[in-house]
mmCIF file of C-alpha atoms (C1' of nucleotides) in Angstrom:
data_model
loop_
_atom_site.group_PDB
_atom_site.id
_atom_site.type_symbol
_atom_site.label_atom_id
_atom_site.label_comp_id
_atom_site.label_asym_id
_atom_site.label_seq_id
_atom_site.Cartn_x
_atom_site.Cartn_y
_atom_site.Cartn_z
ATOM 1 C CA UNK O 1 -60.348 -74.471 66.265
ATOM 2 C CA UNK O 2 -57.249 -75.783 67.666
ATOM 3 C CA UNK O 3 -54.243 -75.177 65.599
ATOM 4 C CA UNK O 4 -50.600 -76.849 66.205
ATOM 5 C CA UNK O 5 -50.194 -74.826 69.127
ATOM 6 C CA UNK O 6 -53.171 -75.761 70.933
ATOM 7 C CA UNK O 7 -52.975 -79.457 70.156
ATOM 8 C CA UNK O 8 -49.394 -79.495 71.373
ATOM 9 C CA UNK O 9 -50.304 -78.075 74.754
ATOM 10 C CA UNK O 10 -53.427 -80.595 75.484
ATOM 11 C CA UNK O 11 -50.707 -83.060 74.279
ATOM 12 C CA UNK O 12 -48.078 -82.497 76.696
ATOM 13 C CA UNK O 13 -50.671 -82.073 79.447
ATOM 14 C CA UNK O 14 -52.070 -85.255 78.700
ATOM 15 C CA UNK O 15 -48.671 -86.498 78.778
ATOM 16 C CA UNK O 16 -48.318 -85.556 82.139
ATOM 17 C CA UNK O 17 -51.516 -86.499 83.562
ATOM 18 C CA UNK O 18 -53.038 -90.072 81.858
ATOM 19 C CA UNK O 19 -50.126 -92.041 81.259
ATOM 20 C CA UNK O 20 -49.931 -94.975 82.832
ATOM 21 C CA UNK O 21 -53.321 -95.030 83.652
ATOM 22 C CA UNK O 22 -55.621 -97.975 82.989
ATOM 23 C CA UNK O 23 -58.629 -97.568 80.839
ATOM 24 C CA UNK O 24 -61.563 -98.875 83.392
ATOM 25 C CA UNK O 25 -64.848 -97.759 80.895
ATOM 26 C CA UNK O 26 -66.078 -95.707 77.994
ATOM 27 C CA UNK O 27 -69.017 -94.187 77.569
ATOM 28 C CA UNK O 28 -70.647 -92.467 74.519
ATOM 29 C CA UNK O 29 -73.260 -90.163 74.167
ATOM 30 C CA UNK O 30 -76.610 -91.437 72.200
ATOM 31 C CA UNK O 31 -76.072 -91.002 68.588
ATOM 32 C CA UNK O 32 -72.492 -89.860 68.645
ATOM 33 C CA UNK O 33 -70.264 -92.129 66.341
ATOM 34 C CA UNK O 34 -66.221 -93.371 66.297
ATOM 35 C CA UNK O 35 -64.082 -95.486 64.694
ATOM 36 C CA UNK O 36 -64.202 -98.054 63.730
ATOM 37 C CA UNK O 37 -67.745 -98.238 65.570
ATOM 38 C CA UNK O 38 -68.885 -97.945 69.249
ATOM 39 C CA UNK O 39 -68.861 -101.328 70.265
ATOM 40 C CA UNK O 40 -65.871 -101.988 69.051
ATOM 41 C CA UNK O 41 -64.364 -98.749 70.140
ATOM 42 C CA UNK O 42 -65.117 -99.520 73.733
ATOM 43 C CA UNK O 43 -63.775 -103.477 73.825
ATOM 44 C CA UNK O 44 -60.144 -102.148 72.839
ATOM 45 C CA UNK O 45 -60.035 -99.355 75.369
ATOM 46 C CA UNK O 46 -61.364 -101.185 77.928
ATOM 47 C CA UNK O 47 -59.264 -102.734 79.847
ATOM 48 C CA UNK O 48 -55.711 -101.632 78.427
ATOM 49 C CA UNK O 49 -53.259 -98.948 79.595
ATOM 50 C CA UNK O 50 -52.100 -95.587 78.197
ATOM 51 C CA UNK O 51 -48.443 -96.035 77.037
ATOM 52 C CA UNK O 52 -47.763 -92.598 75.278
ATOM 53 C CA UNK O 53 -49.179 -89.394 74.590
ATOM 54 C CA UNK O 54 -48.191 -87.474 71.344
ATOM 55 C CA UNK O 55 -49.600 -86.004 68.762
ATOM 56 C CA UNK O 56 -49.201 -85.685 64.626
ATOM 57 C CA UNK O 57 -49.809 -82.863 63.033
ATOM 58 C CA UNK O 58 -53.457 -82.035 64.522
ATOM 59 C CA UNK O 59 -54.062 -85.161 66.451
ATOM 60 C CA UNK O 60 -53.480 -86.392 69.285
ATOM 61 C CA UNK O 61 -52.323 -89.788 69.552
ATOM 62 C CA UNK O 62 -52.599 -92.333 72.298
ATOM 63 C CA UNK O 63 -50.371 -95.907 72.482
ATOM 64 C CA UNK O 64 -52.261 -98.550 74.494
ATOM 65 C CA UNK O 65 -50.286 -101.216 75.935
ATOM 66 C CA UNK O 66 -52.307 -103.288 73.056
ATOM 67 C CA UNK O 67 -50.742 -101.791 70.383
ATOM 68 C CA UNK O 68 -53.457 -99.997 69.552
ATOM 69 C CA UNK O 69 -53.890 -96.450 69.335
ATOM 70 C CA UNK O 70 -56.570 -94.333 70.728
ATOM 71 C CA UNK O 71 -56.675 -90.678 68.438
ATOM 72 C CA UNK O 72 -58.684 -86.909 68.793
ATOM 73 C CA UNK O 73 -59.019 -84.559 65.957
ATOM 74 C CA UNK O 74 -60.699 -81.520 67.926
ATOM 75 C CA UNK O 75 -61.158 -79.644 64.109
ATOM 76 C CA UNK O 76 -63.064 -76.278 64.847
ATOM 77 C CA UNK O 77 -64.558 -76.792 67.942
ATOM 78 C CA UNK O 78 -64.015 -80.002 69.671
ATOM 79 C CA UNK O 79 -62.279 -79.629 73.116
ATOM 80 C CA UNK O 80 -60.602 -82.588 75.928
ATOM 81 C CA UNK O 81 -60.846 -82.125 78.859
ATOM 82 C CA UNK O 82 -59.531 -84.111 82.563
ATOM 83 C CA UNK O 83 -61.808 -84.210 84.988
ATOM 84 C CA UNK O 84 -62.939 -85.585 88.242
ATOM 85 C CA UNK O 85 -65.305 -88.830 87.674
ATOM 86 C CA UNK O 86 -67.866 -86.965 89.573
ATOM 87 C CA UNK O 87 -67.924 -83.611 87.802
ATOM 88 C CA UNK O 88 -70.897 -83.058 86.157
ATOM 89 C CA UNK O 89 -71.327 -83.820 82.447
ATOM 90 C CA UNK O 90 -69.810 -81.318 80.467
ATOM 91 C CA UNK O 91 -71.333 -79.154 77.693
ATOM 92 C CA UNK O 92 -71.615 -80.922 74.099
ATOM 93 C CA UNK O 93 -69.761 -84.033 76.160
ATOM 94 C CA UNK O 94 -69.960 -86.468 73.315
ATOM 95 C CA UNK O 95 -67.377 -89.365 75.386
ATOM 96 C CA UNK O 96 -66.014 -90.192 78.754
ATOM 97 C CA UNK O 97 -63.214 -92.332 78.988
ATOM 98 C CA UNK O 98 -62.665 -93.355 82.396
ATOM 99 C CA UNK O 99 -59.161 -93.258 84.339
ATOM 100 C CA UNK O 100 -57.267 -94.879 87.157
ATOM 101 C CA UNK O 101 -53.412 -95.355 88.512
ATOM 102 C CA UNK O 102 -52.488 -95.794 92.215
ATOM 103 C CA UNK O 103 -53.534 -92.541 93.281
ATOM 104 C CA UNK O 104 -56.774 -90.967 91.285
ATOM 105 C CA UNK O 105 -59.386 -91.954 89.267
ATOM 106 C CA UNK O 106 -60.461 -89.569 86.239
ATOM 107 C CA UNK O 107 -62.644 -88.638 83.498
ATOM 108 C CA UNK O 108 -61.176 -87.820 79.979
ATOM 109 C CA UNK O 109 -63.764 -86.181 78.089
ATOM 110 C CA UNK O 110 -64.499 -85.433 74.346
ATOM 111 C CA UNK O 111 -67.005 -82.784 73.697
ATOM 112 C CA UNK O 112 -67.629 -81.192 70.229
ATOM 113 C CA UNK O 113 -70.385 -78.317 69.963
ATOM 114 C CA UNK O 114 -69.661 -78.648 65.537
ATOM 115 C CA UNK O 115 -69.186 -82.082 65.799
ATOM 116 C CA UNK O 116 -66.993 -81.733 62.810
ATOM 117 C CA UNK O 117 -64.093 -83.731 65.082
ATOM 118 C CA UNK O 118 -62.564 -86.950 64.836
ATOM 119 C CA UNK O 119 -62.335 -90.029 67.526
ATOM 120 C CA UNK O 120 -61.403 -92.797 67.182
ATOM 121 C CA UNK O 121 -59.259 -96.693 67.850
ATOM 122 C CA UNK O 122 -56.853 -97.637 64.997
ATOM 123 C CA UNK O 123 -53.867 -100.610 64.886
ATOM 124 C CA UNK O 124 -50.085 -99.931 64.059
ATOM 125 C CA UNK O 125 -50.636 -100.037 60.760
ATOM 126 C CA UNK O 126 -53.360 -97.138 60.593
ATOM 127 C CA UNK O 127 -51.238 -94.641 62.558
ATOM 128 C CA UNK O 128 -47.952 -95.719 60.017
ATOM 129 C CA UNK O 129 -50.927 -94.340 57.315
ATOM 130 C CA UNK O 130 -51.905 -91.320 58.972
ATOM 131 C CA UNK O 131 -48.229 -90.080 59.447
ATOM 132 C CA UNK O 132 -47.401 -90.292 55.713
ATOM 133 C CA UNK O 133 -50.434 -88.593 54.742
ATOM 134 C CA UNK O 134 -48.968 -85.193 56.599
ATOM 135 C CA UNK O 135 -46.331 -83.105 55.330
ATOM 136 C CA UNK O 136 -42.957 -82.730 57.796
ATOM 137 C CA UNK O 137 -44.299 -80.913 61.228
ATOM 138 C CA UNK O 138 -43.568 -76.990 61.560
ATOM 139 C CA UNK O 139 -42.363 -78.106 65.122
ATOM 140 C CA UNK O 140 -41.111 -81.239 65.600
ATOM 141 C CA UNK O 141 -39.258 -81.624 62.416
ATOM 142 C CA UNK O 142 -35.952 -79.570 60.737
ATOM 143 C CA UNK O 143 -37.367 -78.353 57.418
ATOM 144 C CA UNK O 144 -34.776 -76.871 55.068
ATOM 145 C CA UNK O 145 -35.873 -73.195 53.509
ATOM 146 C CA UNK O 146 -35.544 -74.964 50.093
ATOM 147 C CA UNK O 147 -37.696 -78.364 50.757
ATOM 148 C CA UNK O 148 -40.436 -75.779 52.338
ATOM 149 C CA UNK O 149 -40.463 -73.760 49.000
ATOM 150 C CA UNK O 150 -39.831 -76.664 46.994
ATOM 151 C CA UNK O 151 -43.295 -77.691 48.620
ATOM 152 C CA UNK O 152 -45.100 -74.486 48.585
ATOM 153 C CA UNK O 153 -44.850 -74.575 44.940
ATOM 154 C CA UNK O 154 -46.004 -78.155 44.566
ATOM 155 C CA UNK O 155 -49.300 -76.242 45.154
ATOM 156 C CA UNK O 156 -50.564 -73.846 42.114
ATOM 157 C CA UNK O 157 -52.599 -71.797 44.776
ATOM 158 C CA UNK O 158 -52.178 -68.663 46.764
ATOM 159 C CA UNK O 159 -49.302 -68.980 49.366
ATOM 160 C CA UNK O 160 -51.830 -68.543 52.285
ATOM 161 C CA UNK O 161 -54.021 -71.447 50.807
ATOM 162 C CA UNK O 162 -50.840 -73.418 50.825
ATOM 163 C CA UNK O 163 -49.532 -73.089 53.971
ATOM 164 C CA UNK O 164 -52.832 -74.251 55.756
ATOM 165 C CA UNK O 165 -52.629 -77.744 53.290
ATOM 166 C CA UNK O 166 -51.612 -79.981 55.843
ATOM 167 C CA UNK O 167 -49.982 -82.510 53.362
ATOM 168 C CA UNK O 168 -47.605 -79.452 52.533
ATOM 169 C CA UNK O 169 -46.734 -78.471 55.867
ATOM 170 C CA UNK O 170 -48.193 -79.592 59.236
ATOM 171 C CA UNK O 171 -49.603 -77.623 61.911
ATOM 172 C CA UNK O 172 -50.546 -73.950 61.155
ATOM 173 C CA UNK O 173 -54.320 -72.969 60.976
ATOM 174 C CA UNK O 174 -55.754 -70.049 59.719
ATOM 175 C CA UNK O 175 -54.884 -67.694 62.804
ATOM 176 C CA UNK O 176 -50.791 -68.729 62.574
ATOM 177 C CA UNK O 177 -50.412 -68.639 58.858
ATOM 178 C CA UNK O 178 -52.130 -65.097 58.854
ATOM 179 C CA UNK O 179 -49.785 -63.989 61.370
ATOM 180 C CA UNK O 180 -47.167 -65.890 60.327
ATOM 181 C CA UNK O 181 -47.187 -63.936 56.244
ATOM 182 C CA UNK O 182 -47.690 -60.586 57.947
ATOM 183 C CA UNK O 183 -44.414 -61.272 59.997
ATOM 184 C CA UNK O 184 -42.731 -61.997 56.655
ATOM 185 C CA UNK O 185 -44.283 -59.327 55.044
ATOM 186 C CA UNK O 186 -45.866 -61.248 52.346
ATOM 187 C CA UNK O 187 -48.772 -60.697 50.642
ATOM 188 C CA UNK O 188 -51.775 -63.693 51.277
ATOM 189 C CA UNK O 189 -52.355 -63.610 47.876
ATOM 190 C CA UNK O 190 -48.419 -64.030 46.408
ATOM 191 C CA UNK O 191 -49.099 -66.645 43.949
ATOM 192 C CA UNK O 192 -47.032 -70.157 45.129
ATOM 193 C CA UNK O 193 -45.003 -70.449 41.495
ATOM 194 C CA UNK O 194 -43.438 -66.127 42.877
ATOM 195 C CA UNK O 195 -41.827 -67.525 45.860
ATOM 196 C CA UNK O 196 -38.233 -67.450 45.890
ATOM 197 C CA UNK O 197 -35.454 -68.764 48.294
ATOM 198 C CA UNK O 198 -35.445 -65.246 50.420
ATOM 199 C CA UNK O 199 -38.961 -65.317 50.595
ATOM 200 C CA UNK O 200 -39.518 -68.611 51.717
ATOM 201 C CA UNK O 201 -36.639 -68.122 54.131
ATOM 202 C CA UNK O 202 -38.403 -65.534 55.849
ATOM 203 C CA UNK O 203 -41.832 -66.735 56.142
ATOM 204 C CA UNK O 204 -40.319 -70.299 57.151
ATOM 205 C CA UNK O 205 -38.618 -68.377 60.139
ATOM 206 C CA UNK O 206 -41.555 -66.352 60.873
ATOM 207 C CA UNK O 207 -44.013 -69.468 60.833
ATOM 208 C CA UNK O 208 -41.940 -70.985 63.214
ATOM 209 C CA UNK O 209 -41.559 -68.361 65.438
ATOM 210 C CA UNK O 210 -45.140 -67.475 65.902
ATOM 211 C CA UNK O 211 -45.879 -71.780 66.413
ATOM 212 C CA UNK O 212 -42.928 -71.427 69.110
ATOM 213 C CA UNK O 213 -44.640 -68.163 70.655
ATOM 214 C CA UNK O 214 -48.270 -69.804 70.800
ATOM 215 C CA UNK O 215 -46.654 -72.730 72.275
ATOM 216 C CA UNK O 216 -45.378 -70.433 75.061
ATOM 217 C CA UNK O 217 -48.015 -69.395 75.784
ATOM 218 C CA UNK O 218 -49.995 -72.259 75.407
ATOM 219 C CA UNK O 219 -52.373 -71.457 72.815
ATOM 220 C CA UNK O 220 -54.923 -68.931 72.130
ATOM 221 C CA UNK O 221 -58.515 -68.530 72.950
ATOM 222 C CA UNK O 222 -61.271 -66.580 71.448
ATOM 223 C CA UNK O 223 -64.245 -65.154 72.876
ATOM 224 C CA UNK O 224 -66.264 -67.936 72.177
ATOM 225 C CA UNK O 225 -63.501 -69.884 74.162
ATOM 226 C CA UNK O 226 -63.709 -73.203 71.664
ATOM 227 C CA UNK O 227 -59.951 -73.980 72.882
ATOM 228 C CA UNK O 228 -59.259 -74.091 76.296
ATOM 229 C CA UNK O 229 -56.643 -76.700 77.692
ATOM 230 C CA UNK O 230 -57.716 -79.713 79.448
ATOM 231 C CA UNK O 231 -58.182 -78.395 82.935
ATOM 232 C CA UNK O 232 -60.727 -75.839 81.519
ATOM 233 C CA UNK O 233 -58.488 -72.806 81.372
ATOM 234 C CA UNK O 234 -57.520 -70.714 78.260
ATOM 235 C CA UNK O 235 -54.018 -70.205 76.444
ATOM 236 C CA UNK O 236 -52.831 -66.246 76.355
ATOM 237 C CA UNK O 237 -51.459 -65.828 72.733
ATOM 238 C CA UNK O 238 -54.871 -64.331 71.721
ATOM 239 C CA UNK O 239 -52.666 -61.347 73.425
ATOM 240 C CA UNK O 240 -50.257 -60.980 71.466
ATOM 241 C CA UNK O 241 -51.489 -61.703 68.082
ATOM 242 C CA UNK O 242 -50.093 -59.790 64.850
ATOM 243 C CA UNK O 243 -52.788 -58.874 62.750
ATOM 244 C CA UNK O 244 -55.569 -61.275 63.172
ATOM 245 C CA UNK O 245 -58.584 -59.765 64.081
ATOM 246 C CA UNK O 246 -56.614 -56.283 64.047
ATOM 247 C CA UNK O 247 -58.162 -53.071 62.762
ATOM 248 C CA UNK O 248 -54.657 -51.133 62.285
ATOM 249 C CA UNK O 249 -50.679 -53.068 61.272
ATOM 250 C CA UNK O 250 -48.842 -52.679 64.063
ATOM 251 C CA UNK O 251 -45.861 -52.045 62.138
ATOM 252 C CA UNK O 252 -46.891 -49.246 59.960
ATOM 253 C CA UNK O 253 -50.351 -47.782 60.852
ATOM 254 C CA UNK O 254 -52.116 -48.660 57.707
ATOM 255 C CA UNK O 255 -55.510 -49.620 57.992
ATOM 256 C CA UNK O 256 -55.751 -53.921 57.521
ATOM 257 C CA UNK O 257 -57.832 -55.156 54.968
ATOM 258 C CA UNK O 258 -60.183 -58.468 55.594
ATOM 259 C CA UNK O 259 -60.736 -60.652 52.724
ATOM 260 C CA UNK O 260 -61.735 -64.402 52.265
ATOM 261 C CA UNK O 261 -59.131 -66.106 50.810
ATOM 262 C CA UNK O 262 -59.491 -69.600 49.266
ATOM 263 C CA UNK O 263 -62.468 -69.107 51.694
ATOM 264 C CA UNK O 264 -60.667 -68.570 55.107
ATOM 265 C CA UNK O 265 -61.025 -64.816 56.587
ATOM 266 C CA UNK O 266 -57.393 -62.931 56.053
ATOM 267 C CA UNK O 267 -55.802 -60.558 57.647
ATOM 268 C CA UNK O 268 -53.458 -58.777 56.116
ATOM 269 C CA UNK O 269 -51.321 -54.778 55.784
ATOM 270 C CA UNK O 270 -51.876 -53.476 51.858
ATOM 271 C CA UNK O 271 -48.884 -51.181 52.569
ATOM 272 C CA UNK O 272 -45.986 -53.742 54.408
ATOM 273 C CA UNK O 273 -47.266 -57.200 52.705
ATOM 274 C CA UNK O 274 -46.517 -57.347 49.337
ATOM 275 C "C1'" DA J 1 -82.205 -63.024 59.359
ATOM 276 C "C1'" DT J 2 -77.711 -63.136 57.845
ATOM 277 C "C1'" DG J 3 -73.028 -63.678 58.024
ATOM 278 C "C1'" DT J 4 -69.207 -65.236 60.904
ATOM 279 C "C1'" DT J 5 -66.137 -69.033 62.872
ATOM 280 C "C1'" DT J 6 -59.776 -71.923 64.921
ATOM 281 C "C1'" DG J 7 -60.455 -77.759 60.138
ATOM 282 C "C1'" DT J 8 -60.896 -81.196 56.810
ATOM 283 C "C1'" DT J 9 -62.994 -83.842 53.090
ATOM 284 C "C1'" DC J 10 -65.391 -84.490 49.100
ATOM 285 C "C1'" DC J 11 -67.337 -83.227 44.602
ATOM 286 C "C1'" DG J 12 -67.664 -80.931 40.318
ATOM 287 C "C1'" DA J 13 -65.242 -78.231 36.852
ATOM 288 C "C1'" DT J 14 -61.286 -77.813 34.152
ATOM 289 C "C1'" DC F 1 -56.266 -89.029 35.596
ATOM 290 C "C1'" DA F 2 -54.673 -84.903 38.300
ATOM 291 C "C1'" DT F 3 -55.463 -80.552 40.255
ATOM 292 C "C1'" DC F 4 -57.939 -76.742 42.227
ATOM 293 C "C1'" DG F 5 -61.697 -74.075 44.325
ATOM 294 C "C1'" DG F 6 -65.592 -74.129 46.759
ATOM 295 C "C1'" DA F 7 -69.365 -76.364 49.118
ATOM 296 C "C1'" DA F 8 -70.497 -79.108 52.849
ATOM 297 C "C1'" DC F 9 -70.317 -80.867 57.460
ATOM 298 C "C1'" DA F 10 -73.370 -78.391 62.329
ATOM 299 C "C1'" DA F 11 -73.932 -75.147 65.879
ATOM 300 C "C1'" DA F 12 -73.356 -70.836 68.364
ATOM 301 C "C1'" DC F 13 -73.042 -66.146 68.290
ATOM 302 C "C1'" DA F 14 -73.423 -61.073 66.970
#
DNA sequence: ATGTTTGTTCCGAT
DNA sequence: CATCGGAACAAACA
């Protein structure tokens, strides 16, 4: 589930929390897989040290004092969580990495109910690979109105099928870009090749500003509570969402439609969006 | 029982 | 060969 916002708050937790810590053992739950495979996975953790936390575009991405870098994709449903060694095992826990510095010992855990996430241990080389496969970061990078349109219309799709094409731009999900359109009052279905430079102005502003706001308020959790941040507890932006999820605009009054859209459930006002 | 779900990749059609 | 749309991946929930 977790969407720039989310990722960038377990990130900057993590930051906090693990590094510097030495790696002192891995385990992995029967049947569960990694990169490059188990065995291996476990000999380069082992042993090493957490240099940096950081993440790109969905992933989070951990140096080791190797060299090599440790990475998540959480996708729909996977979740990481920091606990105490002794807590018990966690629901879905697919791996426990274990922890120590000077003052604590702890228990990083994957878990993944879809399993549809990503671990893994890659060298220098891989990471340099999995940067250039994104498109520049909604966050951490400066992207020019024209470059984002320029890229938009790379794409012969609808603009909300676009902006969740991660080799276009990185780091909305379904939930931002659906908020992020109605904020620029842009149709979903606006055809890439109809942008133009007001247009993608707007909804370059608005994308931003709804990633800033989720950061904020560090992420947003469903019901179902798929994200929550890596002490266990939820984000708040689920509060203050647009129109996801919404039965009325909350700029106008008009009743929101629901559609699928290039497959992913949409949100959007037939009267302000167009 | 059926239809949903926050993400990504792969396959078939064009 | 390149591009696009949709299925598939797997599980929980209403």
């Amino acid at each position: 589930m977790p969407e720039l916002p989310e990722v960038h708050t377990i990130a900057s937790d993590l930051k906090k929390n693990i590094e510097g810590c030495s790696i002192d053992g891995v385990e992995i739950e029967n049947g569960y897989k990694v990169n490059p495979n188990n065995k291996d996975f476990s000999q380069k953790l082992v042993g090493s040290r957490i240099d940096k936390v950081g993440r790109v575009s969905k992933n989070i991405v951990i140096k080791l004092n190797s060299g090599d870098f440790l990475t998540f994709h959480l996708a729909m449903t996977g979740r990481l969580l920091l606990r105490d060694t002794k807590s018990p095992k966690d629901t879905h826990q697919k791996i426990q990495i274990k922890l120590s510095n000077k003052e604590k010992n702890l228990a990083l855990r994957f878990c993944d109910a879809r399993m549809f996430g990503k671990v893994g241990v890659w060298n220098g080389q891989e990471i340099k690979g999995l940067k250039e496969k994104y498109g520049p970061d909604m966050i951490m990078q400066e992207i020019l109105p024209g470059d984002f349109m320029e890229r938009l219309k790379s794409k012969n799709t609808t603009i909300k099928h676009a902006l969740l094409e991660q080799t276009i731009v990185a780091g909305l999900g379904n939930i931002y870009a659906t908020d992020a359109l109605w904020m620029a009052k842009i149709h979903p279905e606006t055809k890439t090749r109809e942008l133009d430079i007001k247009r993608s102005t707007d909804l370059l502003k608005s994308a931003k500003e709804i990633l800033t706001e989720g950061i904020l308020h560090r992420g947003a959790t469903l019901p179902d509570e798929a994200y929550v941040d890596i002490f266990g507890q939820p984000g708040s932006h689920q509060k203050h969402f647009r129109i996801y999820g919404k039965a009325y605009c909350p700029r106008c009054k008009t009743k929101v439609e629901y559609k699928k859209i290039n497959g992913r459930g949409t949100y959007f006002c037939p009267s302000c969006q167009k």
